[in-house]
Amino acid sequence: MNPDTKKRYDVDLATTEAGTPGGIFMRQFWIAVYDSADLPAGRAKPIRIMGEDYVIFRTQSGVAQVTARRCPHRGAPMHLGWVEGEEIRCVYHGWKFDCSGRCTEQPAEEPGYNEKVRIRTYPTGEHMGLVFAYFGEGDAPHFPPFPEPEGEGVIEVRPSTEAPCNYLQCFENSMDEVHVAFTHAPGGTHAKIAQDLPIITAEETDWGMMRYGRRKTGEVRHTLHYAPNAVRVFVPPMFGMGGVGGWPELILIFTPVDDHNCRWFATSKVHVSGAEAQTYWAKRREMEASAGEFRPVMDVVNDMWSGNLVYEDVRHPQLARVQDIAVQAGQGRIADRENEFLGRSDAGIVAWRRILLRELRAIANGQPQKKWATPSPDVKPVMGA
Ligand code: FES
Ligand SMILES: [Fe+2]
């Protein structure tokens, strides 16, 4: 770019590093940090969120808790330690902490010194099979951050995947329905919503943004974009499911790992019950058994990027995810928003950027920010197909 050319964006939309407008913005919300099923009782794991390292552990009674990564004594990584009952003990010199951050034991110290020491802990909660944490200042907002979709059905979490790019281009893609007709054409999973190209409109709500896709038939698809990084949408059955289970309501969350990587968390309500639910899980198991023969998502994506694998030849149990990551992370670690040609079909992206820009500028200038509401259970997506 010519250095004299005026920049389109005067604040960094993509960063979520601590202390930046984007980082302050994101830290007002609950952030998805872990798949609940991957955190058994008694285990501690390291996690990286928005460029910072933390530890998550699950107590013996089953409570998930996020803490600072390092022990306040001399900085050993806390996840090396042991979970003891409802507490975690550092492996270096045995200091022990409870879920509120209180130091409850220091085996080699004078009694009472422990009262001077705390480890930072972060409000932590679980909803629909995902662990969320709040990293901001002050009290956390309402939990859960979004309602569980109503109606009969089962909650199914699709294992999280790390994508080698900034979260914002993935969140923006969630607003881009036109990509479906092209990106997801091979494999045929999305054929039903790819017959024609919808006209996209979007409007801000008190919890985020609503996006509409109007088709030639007059049908309108409604998609919810929960601030700051989640989409709730009806999606076609996964590749290999043969349509069993119908269209699940998917909530896909793009958590920044740092500015150059993000993790996709996906939970869903599959609207099946009784005998139908049995058939669904049997079909899922069958599909998963065959999934063992398939390769990790990023291995396949790397072969697509290098040109060794032709895009339309790819078959994979997580085909839509492979296709999405190939194009979205293929835009670069951080998509170049200064050099683009946004069009009519990018209306959802344009609308969200306008909201994000307004909020980040308010933070940068010390002006009041929007007070975000928790979405009501009454606002639901519409399949529109
Ligand atoms: S560093 Fe943790 S107890 Fe010493
Ligand atoms: Fe997609």
PDB file of C-alpha atoms and ligand atoms in Angstrom, residues 71-76 78 90-95 97, ligand 1:
ATOM      1  CA  CYS A  71       2.235 -20.099  40.900  1.00  0.00           C
ATOM      2  CA  PRO A  72       2.573 -16.837  42.849  1.00  0.00           C
ATOM      3  CA  HIS A  73       5.468 -18.322  44.897  1.00  0.00           C
ATOM      4  CA  ARG A  74       8.162 -18.590  42.234  1.00  0.00           C
ATOM      5  CA  GLY A  75       6.299 -18.966  38.956  1.00  0.00           C
ATOM      6  CA  ALA A  76       6.110 -22.695  38.291  1.00  0.00           C
ATOM      7  CA  MET A  78       0.318 -24.644  37.875  1.00  0.00           C
ATOM      8  CA  CYS A  90       1.826 -26.503  42.924  1.00  0.00           C
ATOM      9  CA  VAL A  91       4.344 -29.201  42.097  1.00  0.00           C
ATOM     10  CA  TYR A  92       7.378 -27.032  42.884  1.00  0.00           C
ATOM     11  CA  HIS A  93       7.089 -26.448  46.669  1.00  0.00           C
ATOM     12  CA  GLY A  94       3.613 -27.688  47.430  1.00  0.00           C
ATOM     13  CA  TRP A  95       1.676 -24.466  47.885  1.00  0.00           C
ATOM     14  CA  PHE A  97      -4.870 -22.948  46.372  1.00  0.00           C
TER      15      PHE A  97
HETATM   16  S1  FES B   1       6.621 -22.146  42.748  1.00  0.00           S
HETATM   17 FE1  FES B   1       4.749 -22.998  43.388  1.00  0.00          FE
HETATM   18  S2  FES B   1       5.118 -23.642  45.395  1.00  0.00           S
HETATM   19 FE2  FES B   1       6.950 -22.744  44.804  1.00  0.00          FE
END
